[in-house]
Each structure stands twice: as C-alpha cells, then as structure tokens.
mmCIF file of C-alpha atoms in Angstrom:
data_model
loop_
_atom_site.group_PDB
_atom_site.id
_atom_site.type_symbol
_atom_site.label_atom_id
_atom_site.label_comp_id
_atom_site.label_asym_id
_atom_site.label_seq_id
_atom_site.Cartn_x
_atom_site.Cartn_y
_atom_site.Cartn_z
ATOM 1 C CA MET A 990 -21.805 20.638 -8.784
ATOM 2 C CA CYS A 991 -18.653 18.807 -10.283
ATOM 3 C CA GLU A 992 -19.798 16.726 -13.247
ATOM 4 C CA GLU A 993 -16.081 15.667 -13.937
ATOM 5 C CA ARG A 994 -14.694 12.310 -13.783
ATOM 6 C CA PHE A 995 -14.151 11.444 -10.156
ATOM 7 C CA PHE A 996 -10.417 10.552 -8.874
ATOM 8 C CA ALA A 997 -10.268 9.850 -5.290
ATOM 9 C CA LEU A 998 -7.642 11.471 -3.022
ATOM 10 C CA THR A 999 -6.297 7.960 -2.542
ATOM 11 C CA ASN A 1000 -5.247 7.964 -6.139
ATOM 12 C CA ASP A 1001 -1.700 8.458 -5.660
ATOM 13 C CA GLY A 1002 -1.492 10.895 -8.591
ATOM 14 C CA MET A 1003 -4.267 13.160 -7.163
ATOM 15 C CA PHE A 1004 -2.818 12.918 -4.068
ATOM 16 C CA HIS A 1005 0.688 14.312 -4.880
ATOM 17 C CA TYR A 1006 -1.037 17.005 -7.657
ATOM 18 C CA VAL A 1007 -2.940 18.200 -4.569
ATOM 19 C CA MET A 1008 0.258 18.414 -2.165
ATOM 20 C CA GLN A 1009 2.331 19.923 -5.041
ATOM 21 C CA GLU A 1010 -0.254 22.362 -6.093
ATOM 22 C CA SER A 1011 -1.213 23.545 -2.421
ATOM 23 C CA GLN A 1012 1.409 24.911 0.042
ATOM 24 C CA TYR A 1013 -1.790 25.075 2.498
ATOM 25 C CA ALA A 1014 -2.990 21.506 1.925
ATOM 26 C CA LEU A 1015 0.500 20.206 2.451
ATOM 27 C CA LYS A 1016 0.939 22.339 5.474
ATOM 28 C CA MET A 1017 -2.179 21.546 7.330
ATOM 29 C CA LEU A 1018 -1.394 17.567 6.176
ATOM 30 C CA THR A 1019 2.001 17.509 7.475
ATOM 31 C CA ALA A 1020 0.765 19.149 10.968
ATOM 32 C CA SER A 1021 -1.628 16.651 11.523
ATOM 33 C CA LEU A 1022 0.305 13.620 10.632
ATOM 34 C CA LEU A 1023 3.139 15.212 12.899
ATOM 35 C CA SER A 1024 0.828 16.013 15.708
ATOM 36 C CA LYS A 1025 1.643 19.796 15.380
ATOM 37 C CA HIS A 1026 -0.657 22.785 15.599
ATOM 38 C CA PRO A 1027 -0.331 24.573 11.994
ATOM 39 C CA ASP A 1028 1.427 27.633 13.444
ATOM 40 C CA GLU A 1029 4.214 25.327 14.274
ATOM 41 C CA ILE A 1030 5.001 24.675 10.665
ATOM 42 C CA THR A 1031 7.065 27.531 9.644
ATOM 43 C CA SER A 1032 8.072 26.222 6.444
ATOM 44 C CA VAL A 1033 7.366 23.237 4.241
ATOM 45 C CA GLU A 1034 8.356 22.330 0.783
ATOM 46 C CA VAL A 1035 7.828 19.346 -1.663
ATOM 47 C CA LYS A 1036 11.256 17.856 -2.646
ATOM 48 C CA ASN A 1037 10.068 15.674 -5.474
ATOM 49 C CA PRO A 1038 7.726 17.572 -7.869
ATOM 50 C CA TYR A 1039 6.628 16.149 -10.926
ATOM 51 C CA ASP A 1040 5.852 17.663 -14.225
ATOM 52 C CA TYR A 1041 2.445 15.542 -14.756
ATOM 53 C CA GLY A 1042 2.529 16.503 -18.883
ATOM 54 C CA LYS A 1043 5.777 14.838 -18.973
ATOM 55 C CA CYS A 1044 4.923 11.857 -16.782
ATOM 56 C CA ALA A 1045 1.525 11.097 -18.796
ATOM 57 C CA GLY A 1046 1.933 7.499 -19.842
ATOM 58 C CA SER A 1047 4.331 6.120 -17.261
ATOM 59 C CA LYS A 1048 3.167 3.271 -15.294
ATOM 60 C CA ASP A 1049 6.187 2.675 -13.241
ATOM 61 C CA ILE A 1050 6.756 5.843 -11.121
ATOM 62 C CA ILE A 1051 5.899 5.851 -7.431
ATOM 63 C CA LEU A 1052 4.121 9.158 -6.318
ATOM 64 C CA ASP A 1053 5.075 9.523 -2.724
ATOM 65 C CA VAL A 1054 5.119 13.020 -1.403
ATOM 66 C CA LYS A 1055 8.653 13.756 0.133
ATOM 67 C CA ALA A 1056 9.100 17.044 1.892
ATOM 68 C CA VAL A 1057 10.989 19.278 4.247
ATOM 69 C CA VAL A 1058 9.302 20.891 7.244
ATOM 70 C CA ASN A 1059 10.685 23.647 9.214
ATOM 71 C CA LYS A 1060 14.394 22.805 8.086
ATOM 72 C CA ASP A 1061 14.761 20.073 10.355
ATOM 73 C CA THR A 1062 12.428 17.292 9.464
ATOM 74 C CA VAL A 1063 12.108 15.116 6.267
ATOM 75 C CA VAL A 1064 8.922 13.332 5.884
ATOM 76 C CA ASN A 1065 7.831 10.837 2.877
ATOM 77 C CA ILE A 1066 4.081 10.323 2.806
ATOM 78 C CA GLU A 1067 2.664 7.282 0.725
ATOM 79 C CA VAL A 1068 -0.906 6.523 -0.202
ATOM 80 C CA GLN A 1069 -1.807 2.737 -0.508
ATOM 81 C CA VAL A 1070 -5.116 1.318 -1.869
ATOM 82 C CA LYS A 1071 -4.508 -2.395 -1.951
ATOM 83 C CA ALA A 1072 -3.007 -4.618 0.489
ATOM 84 C CA PHE A 1073 0.945 -4.656 -0.140
ATOM 85 C CA LYS A 1074 2.635 -7.984 1.418
ATOM 86 C CA TYR A 1075 6.075 -6.268 1.979
ATOM 87 C CA TRP A 1076 4.642 -2.932 3.053
ATOM 88 C CA ARG A 1077 6.353 -2.804 6.499
ATOM 89 C CA TYR A 1078 10.027 -3.440 4.786
ATOM 90 C CA ARG A 1079 8.944 -0.822 2.224
ATOM 91 C CA SER A 1080 8.238 1.548 4.799
ATOM 92 C CA LEU A 1081 11.364 0.741 6.293
ATOM 93 C CA TYR A 1082 13.290 0.963 3.280
ATOM 94 C CA TYR A 1083 11.957 4.556 2.563
ATOM 95 C CA ALA A 1084 12.513 5.837 6.220
ATOM 96 C CA ALA A 1085 16.051 4.603 6.127
ATOM 97 C CA ARG A 1086 16.829 5.979 2.469
ATOM 98 C CA MET A 1087 15.779 9.365 3.918
ATOM 99 C CA ALA A 1088 18.342 8.969 6.613
ATOM 100 C CA ALA A 1089 21.053 7.780 4.176
ATOM 101 C CA GLU A 1090 20.531 10.665 1.721
ATOM 102 C CA THR A 1091 21.679 13.152 4.558
ATOM 103 C CA ASP A 1092 24.864 14.788 3.658
ATOM 104 C CA PRO A 1093 27.508 12.555 5.167
ATOM 105 C CA ASN A 1094 29.720 15.621 5.717
ATOM 106 C CA ARG A 1095 27.535 16.880 7.892
ATOM 107 C CA ASP A 1096 27.717 16.628 11.734
ATOM 108 C CA TYR A 1097 25.753 13.515 12.872
ATOM 109 C CA GLY A 1098 24.258 15.855 15.370
ATOM 110 C CA SER A 1099 22.416 17.839 12.496
ATOM 111 C CA LEU A 1100 20.687 14.334 11.043
ATOM 112 C CA PRO A 1101 17.240 15.485 10.541
ATOM 113 C CA ILE A 1102 14.077 14.197 12.161
ATOM 114 C CA ILE A 1103 12.921 11.275 9.662
ATOM 115 C CA ARG A 1104 9.366 10.594 9.521
ATOM 116 C CA GLN A 1105 7.962 7.879 7.118
ATOM 117 C CA PHE A 1106 3.956 7.951 6.789
ATOM 118 C CA SER A 1107 1.732 5.459 5.384
ATOM 119 C CA ILE A 1108 -2.092 6.166 4.472
ATOM 120 C CA LEU A 1109 -3.465 2.819 3.831
ATOM 121 C CA ASN A 1110 -6.979 1.799 2.763
ATOM 122 C CA TYR A 1111 -6.821 -1.648 3.985
ATOM 123 C CA THR A 1112 -6.398 -3.230 7.456
ATOM 124 C CA PHE A 1113 -2.803 -3.152 8.549
ATOM 125 C CA ASP A 1114 -2.752 -4.974 11.513
ATOM 126 C CA ARG A 1115 -5.816 -7.483 12.010
ATOM 127 C CA GLU A 1116 -4.413 -8.814 15.474
ATOM 128 C CA ASP A 1117 -4.058 -5.156 17.287
ATOM 129 C CA PRO A 1118 -5.956 -2.830 14.608
ATOM 130 C CA GLY A 1119 -5.531 1.177 15.092
ATOM 131 C CA PHE A 1120 -6.336 4.092 13.413
ATOM 132 C CA PHE A 1121 -3.061 5.945 13.657
ATOM 133 C CA SER A 1122 -0.065 4.123 14.916
ATOM 134 C CA THR A 1123 3.422 5.204 15.303
ATOM 135 C CA TYR A 1124 6.714 3.010 15.797
ATOM 136 C CA GLU A 1125 9.792 3.721 16.702
ATOM 137 C CA LEU A 1126 13.221 2.198 17.914
ATOM 138 C CA ARG A 1127 13.018 0.770 21.306
ATOM 139 C CA ASN A 1128 14.584 -1.287 24.017
ATOM 140 C CA VAL A 1129 12.907 -4.617 23.846
ATOM 141 C CA GLU A 1130 13.442 -5.453 27.266
ATOM 142 C CA ASN A 1131 12.366 -1.826 29.297
ATOM 143 C CA GLU A 1132 10.682 -0.243 26.286
ATOM 144 C CA LYS A 1133 12.819 2.537 26.628
ATOM 145 C CA SER A 1134 13.079 4.912 23.510
ATOM 146 C CA PHE A 1135 16.490 4.702 21.468
ATOM 147 C CA THR A 1136 15.774 7.688 19.849
ATOM 148 C CA ASP A 1137 12.443 9.751 18.638
ATOM 149 C CA ARG A 1138 14.150 10.922 15.680
ATOM 150 C CA PHE A 1139 13.383 8.128 13.344
ATOM 151 C CA GLN A 1140 9.733 7.214 13.524
ATOM 152 C CA ILE A 1141 7.549 5.086 11.048
ATOM 153 C CA SER A 1142 3.201 5.867 11.154
ATOM 154 C CA ILE A 1143 0.308 4.293 9.564
ATOM 155 C CA MET A 1144 -3.025 5.906 9.271
ATOM 156 C CA ASP A 1145 -5.419 2.864 8.565
ATOM 157 C CA LEU A 1146 -8.420 4.461 6.721
ATOM 158 C CA THR A 1147 -10.432 1.060 7.773
ATOM 159 C CA GLN A 1148 -9.948 1.757 11.161
ATOM 160 C CA ASN A 1149 -11.171 5.192 11.639
ATOM 161 C CA ARG A 1150 -13.985 4.100 14.211
ATOM 162 C CA LEU A 1151 -10.759 3.635 16.680
ATOM 163 C CA ALA A 1152 -9.822 7.376 16.227
ATOM 164 C CA THR A 1153 -8.945 8.958 19.652
ATOM 165 C CA TRP A 1154 -9.531 12.409 20.739
ATOM 166 C CA ASP A 1155 -5.858 13.400 19.678
ATOM 167 C CA ASP A 1156 -6.792 12.210 15.957
ATOM 168 C CA ALA A 1157 -9.573 14.600 15.974
ATOM 169 C CA ILE A 1158 -8.002 17.505 17.428
ATOM 170 C CA TYR A 1159 -5.147 17.145 14.971
ATOM 171 C CA GLY A 1160 -7.254 16.802 12.172
ATOM 172 C CA ARG A 1161 -6.512 13.455 11.187
ATOM 173 C CA THR A 1162 -9.995 12.257 11.219
ATOM 174 C CA LEU A 1163 -10.935 15.125 8.523
ATOM 175 C CA TRP A 1164 -8.096 13.854 6.309
ATOM 176 C CA ALA A 1165 -9.419 10.246 6.726
ATOM 177 C CA ASP A 1166 -12.865 11.438 5.455
ATOM 178 C CA LEU A 1167 -11.182 12.996 2.534
ATOM 179 C CA PHE A 1168 -9.239 10.100 1.616
ATOM 180 C CA LYS A 1169 -12.193 7.934 1.690
ATOM 181 C CA ALA A 1170 -14.681 9.922 0.023
ATOM 182 C CA ASN A 1171 -15.895 8.330 -3.160
ATOM 183 C CA SER A 1172 -17.891 11.180 -5.114
ATOM 184 C CA TRP A 1173 -17.614 14.814 -5.535
ATOM 185 C CA GLU A 1174 -20.866 15.101 -3.573
ATOM 186 C CA LYS A 1175 -19.229 13.284 -0.377
ATOM 187 C CA LEU A 1176 -16.168 16.110 -1.002
ATOM 188 C CA GLU A 1177 -18.056 19.077 -1.626
ATOM 189 C CA SER A 1178 -20.071 18.249 1.400
ATOM 190 C CA LEU A 1179 -17.055 18.316 3.448
ATOM 191 C CA ALA A 1180 -15.932 21.308 1.666
ATOM 192 C CA LEU A 1181 -18.898 23.323 2.995
ATOM 193 C CA LYS A 1182 -17.685 22.682 6.584
ATOM 194 C CA ASN A 1183 -13.930 22.933 6.779
ATOM 195 C CA GLU A 1184 -11.542 25.234 4.937
ATOM 196 C CA VAL A 1185 -8.790 22.873 4.814
ATOM 197 C CA ALA A 1186 -11.277 20.473 2.753
ATOM 198 C CA LYS A 1187 -12.415 23.372 0.734
ATOM 199 C CA GLU A 1188 -8.829 24.118 -0.437
ATOM 200 C CA VAL A 1189 -8.363 20.139 -1.201
ATOM 201 C CA VAL A 1190 -11.575 19.935 -3.111
ATOM 202 C CA GLU A 1191 -10.652 22.892 -5.177
ATOM 203 C CA ILE A 1192 -7.309 21.604 -6.207
ATOM 204 C CA MET A 1193 -8.790 18.177 -7.097
ATOM 205 C CA TYR A 1194 -11.185 20.339 -9.008
ATOM 206 C CA LYS A 1195 -8.333 22.123 -11.106
ATOM 207 C CA ALA A 1196 -6.556 18.651 -11.612
ATOM 208 C CA VAL A 1197 -9.620 17.195 -13.753
ATOM 209 C CA LYS A 1198 -10.302 20.525 -15.345
ATOM 210 C CA ASP A 1199 -6.565 20.295 -16.595
ATOM 211 C CA ASP A 1200 -6.133 18.003 -19.773
ATOM 212 C CA GLU A 1201 -2.701 16.741 -18.969
ATOM 213 C CA THR A 1202 -3.154 16.257 -15.560
ATOM 214 C CA ALA A 1203 -6.375 14.392 -16.241
ATOM 215 C CA ARG A 1204 -4.990 12.433 -18.838
ATOM 216 C CA PHE A 1205 -1.968 11.544 -16.264
ATOM 217 C CA LEU A 1206 -4.506 10.400 -13.437
ATOM 218 C CA THR A 1207 -6.487 8.226 -15.923
ATOM 219 C CA ASP A 1208 -3.152 6.530 -16.571
ATOM 220 C CA ARG A 1209 -2.308 5.777 -13.160
ATOM 221 C CA GLU A 1210 -5.938 4.526 -12.532
ATOM 222 C CA LEU A 1211 -5.535 2.300 -15.670
ATOM 223 C CA ALA A 1212 -2.346 1.186 -14.589
ATOM 224 C CA ARG A 1213 -3.602 0.308 -10.983
ATOM 225 C CA LYS A 1214 -6.731 -1.755 -12.347
ATOM 226 C CA GLU A 1215 -4.018 -3.425 -14.597
ATOM 227 C CA ARG A 1216 -1.625 -4.232 -11.791
ATOM 228 C CA ILE A 1217 -4.634 -6.012 -9.891
ATOM 229 C CA SER A 1218 -6.148 -7.622 -13.164
ATOM 230 C CA ILE A 1219 -2.621 -9.178 -13.574
ATOM 231 C CA ARG A 1220 -2.290 -10.139 -9.801
ATOM 232 C CA GLU A 1221 -5.935 -11.821 -9.962
ATOM 233 C CA GLU A 1222 -5.239 -13.856 -13.037
ATOM 234 C CA GLY A 1223 -1.905 -14.988 -11.387
ATOM 235 C CA ARG A 1224 -4.058 -16.059 -8.373
ATOM 236 C CA MET A 1225 -6.798 -17.692 -10.041
ATOM 237 C CA GLU A 1226 -4.352 -19.645 -12.446
ATOM 238 C CA GLY A 1227 -2.157 -20.789 -9.278
ATOM 239 C CA MET A 1228 -5.582 -22.116 -7.898
ATOM 240 C CA ALA A 1229 -6.413 -23.946 -11.101
ATOM 241 C CA GLN A 1230 -2.845 -25.448 -11.114
ATOM 242 C CA GLY A 1231 -3.227 -26.189 -7.723
ATOM 243 C CA MET A 1232 -6.657 -28.173 -8.195
ATOM 244 C CA LYS A 1233 -5.344 -29.621 -11.293
ATOM 245 C CA LYS A 1234 -1.950 -30.887 -9.071
ATOM 246 C CA GLY A 1235 -4.180 -32.038 -6.265
ATOM 247 C CA MET A 1236 -6.523 -33.933 -8.659
ATOM 248 C CA GLU A 1237 -3.645 -35.533 -10.483
ATOM 249 C CA LYS A 1238 -1.777 -36.732 -6.985
ATOM 250 C CA GLY A 1239 -5.458 -38.065 -5.941
ATOM 251 C CA ILE A 1240 -6.123 -40.090 -8.848
ATOM 252 C CA LYS A 1241 -2.437 -41.625 -8.830
ATOM 253 C CA THR A 1242 -2.832 -42.331 -5.167
ATOM 254 C CA LYS A 1243 -5.987 -44.314 -5.908
ATOM 255 C CA ASN A 1244 -4.218 -46.071 -8.692
ATOM 256 C CA PHE A 1245 -1.389 -47.182 -6.828
ATOM 257 C CA GLU A 1246 -3.946 -48.445 -4.191
ATOM 258 C CA PHE A 1247 -5.728 -50.399 -6.664
ATOM 259 C CA ALA A 1248 -2.454 -51.541 -8.354
ATOM 260 C CA LYS A 1249 -1.323 -52.734 -4.886
ATOM 261 C CA ASN A 1250 -4.681 -55.004 -4.509
ATOM 262 C CA LEU A 1251 -4.184 -56.328 -7.976
ATOM 263 C CA LEU A 1252 -0.927 -57.589 -7.268
ATOM 264 C CA VAL A 1253 -1.999 -59.247 -3.858
ATOM 265 C CA GLU A 1254 -4.251 -60.902 -5.651
ATOM 266 C CA GLY A 1255 -1.826 -62.368 -8.242
ATOM 267 C CA PHE A 1256 -2.436 -60.330 -11.353
ATOM 268 C CA SER A 1257 0.588 -59.727 -13.604
ATOM 269 C CA ARG A 1258 2.272 -56.651 -14.123
ATOM 270 C CA ASP A 1259 0.746 -56.009 -17.681
ATOM 271 C CA ASP A 1260 -2.615 -56.936 -16.044
ATOM 272 C CA VAL A 1261 -2.111 -54.071 -13.479
ATOM 273 C CA ARG A 1262 -1.221 -51.616 -16.183
ATOM 274 C CA ARG A 1263 -4.035 -52.408 -18.579
ATOM 275 C CA LEU A 1264 -6.693 -52.580 -15.571
ATOM 276 C CA THR A 1265 -5.498 -48.986 -13.810
ATOM 277 C CA ASN A 1266 -4.940 -47.611 -17.116
ATOM 278 C CA TYR A 1267 -1.636 -46.048 -15.734
ATOM 279 C CA PRO A 1268 1.914 -46.427 -17.000
ATOM 280 C CA PHE A 1269 3.742 -48.095 -14.138
ATOM 281 C CA SER A 1270 7.291 -48.560 -14.237
ATOM 282 C CA ASP A 1271 8.810 -52.139 -13.118
ATOM 283 C CA GLU A 1272 10.220 -49.976 -10.189
ATOM 284 C CA GLU A 1273 7.167 -48.472 -8.880
ATOM 285 C CA LEU A 1274 5.143 -52.008 -9.086
ATOM 286 C CA ASP A 1275 8.188 -53.528 -7.131
ATOM 287 C CA GLY A 1276 7.833 -50.851 -4.620
ATOM 288 C CA LEU A 1277 3.955 -52.077 -3.913
ATOM 289 C CA LYS A 1278 4.695 -55.551 -3.178
#
C-alpha cells in the first residue's frame, strides 16, 4: 500500500508526467480518445516535454499534452478540474493553433489531422449532457460534414453514467475511473484488474517518490488552490459590494419618497434635509415636486 502523498490524475502536472514517462500509457490513452485499437497506433510522441526540476515553483505554465500520433495526427489533451467560463473558446484556440503551426511551405493536402481533447471534471453541457462528445465543422442546413480532420472532443467525467458501449470498448470508461480515483486505494484496486491501470499507477507512484517531481506537483496543487481562493474572495467581495450598493439604493429611494411627501405637506427644503438626514441638492428637491 502506497503511503506517499496522493495527487490525482486530474492534477495537470501528474497527468503530464505520466504521459511523458510512459509510452505505453500515452499510446493507450490516445488510442482510446481517437477510438482506435491500440494496434492501430504505430507511433506516438510527446512534443512538449517538461523538465520538472526546472519547472518547480512555476505557477503560470499550462500542462497540456501535445503529441503526434502515427506521424499524421496532432493531438492536444488538457485536463480541467474547475469550471472555466471560456473553455469552449480556449479549446478552439488550441485546435486552431495546432493547425496554424503546420509548416506553411507544405502542401495543404498534407495538413495533419487535428484533434483537441478536453478532460473535464465538471458538467460541460447541462442542457444536453454527455460523457464523450465530439464536435466538427458541419453545414448548418443539412448537417453535412465540411471535414473530419478538425475535431474537438470533450470527456465529461461527471457524466460517466452516460457512457456508451463504444466508450467501454475503447477504454474511455477505464480512463474516467483512473481520473476520478481520489485515493491510492482506489487506484490500486483498478491496477489489480487492468494492465493499463497498473502502468499508470506505477508511474504515479514513481512521481511522488521523486523529490523534484513531488515538489513540482505540490507547487501545482498549491497554485490551483490559490487561484480558487482568489476567485472565491473576488466573488464574495463582489457579492458584498452588490449588497452594499443595493442597501444604499434602497435607502436613497426611501429618502426620496419621504422627502417628496414632506414637500407636499409644505415643509421647507432645510426641514426636508434635516428630517431625512440626507444631503439633497436643490436640483434633486426641485425634481421631486
């Protein structure tokens, strides 16, 4: 039983580390996301490796996994734990950037297949939820595909109950279980039943045993919590300011109503200001008549 500090696979640093350290795990995940049999993956390579020792202490890097599969497909995989307001636009940006980074001197016919994958631990589409959804360019009138070489896919970990038979066949339900596991015990129970899970858990254990990597993972986790705390403080401050403005507006409205009644009863402007304890201007009082 592992007694080391636990970092879930949804920790973007841990996720990137596993994919960078294990060709097998990377191959199996990309095969799963691309709906391919593992034997169809002849080559896969991470194109944005990190030196975790040098990255320790950094809070700003974005640990997506960019890889080239079978030399003709570029994939980008990101893990996001908390809801991000502009995630749709961010996914679109990443996918478009992958296409734009293709060598412009090459023939357009050699443009690689572009696949952007987002693994989200929050409900992506509340109106029409799904476990694994893929979007591509289509004709809005007849639904005819413009091209299937540019696609954006979402794996919504909160909707694993909606997984289909295909999701199970291609191993996406297993990966969802690995991402959702919140303890070493749960991971180890998965590892006992599946070779892919066993490989992933072994690499995760390796990560926490390495001092530099463990420090990096801790920094990432602290940075994530700090961002959440800042957002929460901003939200609470906004609510407090809103309540304050609402109370001020309510008091002002009542003062104006009271002042108007006093003027109707013949009270002087100075009496109105004294009785309402509000610094009305002459223009404001003229407007109440």
